[in-house]
Amino acid sequence: SQQDFCERERISRQEFAAMMAVGYACYCTGKVVFGLVADSCGGCSTLLFTLVGSAVLSIVFSFGSGSAAYFIVVYGVLRFTQAAGWVGIVRVVGAWVPSTRHGRVMSFLSLSFLIGDTVVRSILSEVLQAGYSWREVMRFCALGTAVFAVPVVI
């Protein structure tokens, strides 16, 4: 939980709130930046960037210890990188799916985004309850994210 994280890492609730605020700002900025990038580089490249970048940055984040500045900066860069994911998916759908099916496909993908988030949060909550640290959870997520990068490469 937020309180556990703050206590273990010796950061204040205000610093945690700053980390979240910077993360949201970077995520919003990344949407715009990667929209332009995806138009130039394509959806697959953008999607691969976000998967690999998010995996690496999740691991980097997990090595932070007691430094609010470290967590704020790394989390901001992580969220900026994650912003490329949806942009990449939209570009891939636009290229691979006939325009007559964009609505159906995008509605399914947007639902999977919400449902997937709910499922992942539930699973990770159980993992934390089982005694794993937040660091191990971040590394587990990094591994899962890297696995999703394999089909993009192939």
GROMACS .gro file of C-alpha atoms in nm, residues 34 37-38 41-55 81-93 96 109 145-146 148-153:
model
   41
   34PHE     CA    1   0.460   0.964  -2.885
   37VAL     CA    2   0.674   0.967  -3.289
   38ALA     CA    3   0.429   0.692  -3.388
   41CYS     CA    4   0.820   0.550  -3.673
   42GLY     CA    5   0.506   0.336  -3.687
   43GLY     CA    6   0.301   0.148  -3.433
   44CYS     CA    7   0.515  -0.163  -3.393
   45SER     CA    8   0.831   0.035  -3.319
   46THR     CA    9   0.645   0.256  -3.073
   47LEU     CA   10   0.486  -0.044  -2.904
   48LEU     CA   11   0.819  -0.226  -2.881
   49PHE     CA   12   0.980   0.086  -2.731
   50THR     CA   13   0.717   0.113  -2.460
   51LEU     CA   14   0.730  -0.257  -2.371
   52VAL     CA   15   1.108  -0.279  -2.345
   53GLY     CA   16   1.143   0.067  -2.190
   54SER     CA   17   0.874  -0.003  -1.930
   55ALA     CA   18   1.033  -0.335  -1.836
   81THR     CA   19   0.756   0.573  -2.161
   82GLN     CA   20   0.431   0.390  -2.083
   83ALA     CA   21   0.236   0.661  -2.265
   84ALA     CA   22   0.369   0.527  -2.594
   85GLY     CA   23   0.179   0.199  -2.549
   86TRP     CA   24  -0.171   0.309  -2.634
   87VAL     CA   25  -0.047   0.527  -2.921
   88GLY     CA   26   0.140   0.227  -3.064
   89ILE     CA   27  -0.165   0.004  -3.033
   90VAL     CA   28  -0.385   0.258  -3.212
   91ARG     CA   29  -0.134   0.278  -3.497
   92VAL     CA   30  -0.111  -0.101  -3.525
   93VAL     CA   31  -0.490  -0.138  -3.532
   96TRP     CA   32  -0.374  -0.410  -3.959
  109LEU     CA   33  -0.902  -0.314  -2.670
  145THR     CA   34   0.601  -0.682  -1.982
  146ALA     CA   35   0.915  -0.816  -2.150
  148PHE     CA   36   0.471  -0.923  -2.429
  149ALA     CA   37   0.754  -0.765  -2.630
  150VAL     CA   38   0.849  -1.100  -2.789
  151PRO     CA   39   0.553  -1.120  -3.034
  152VAL     CA   40   0.613  -0.757  -3.135
  153VAL     CA   41   0.972  -0.843  -3.232
   0.00000   0.00000   0.00000
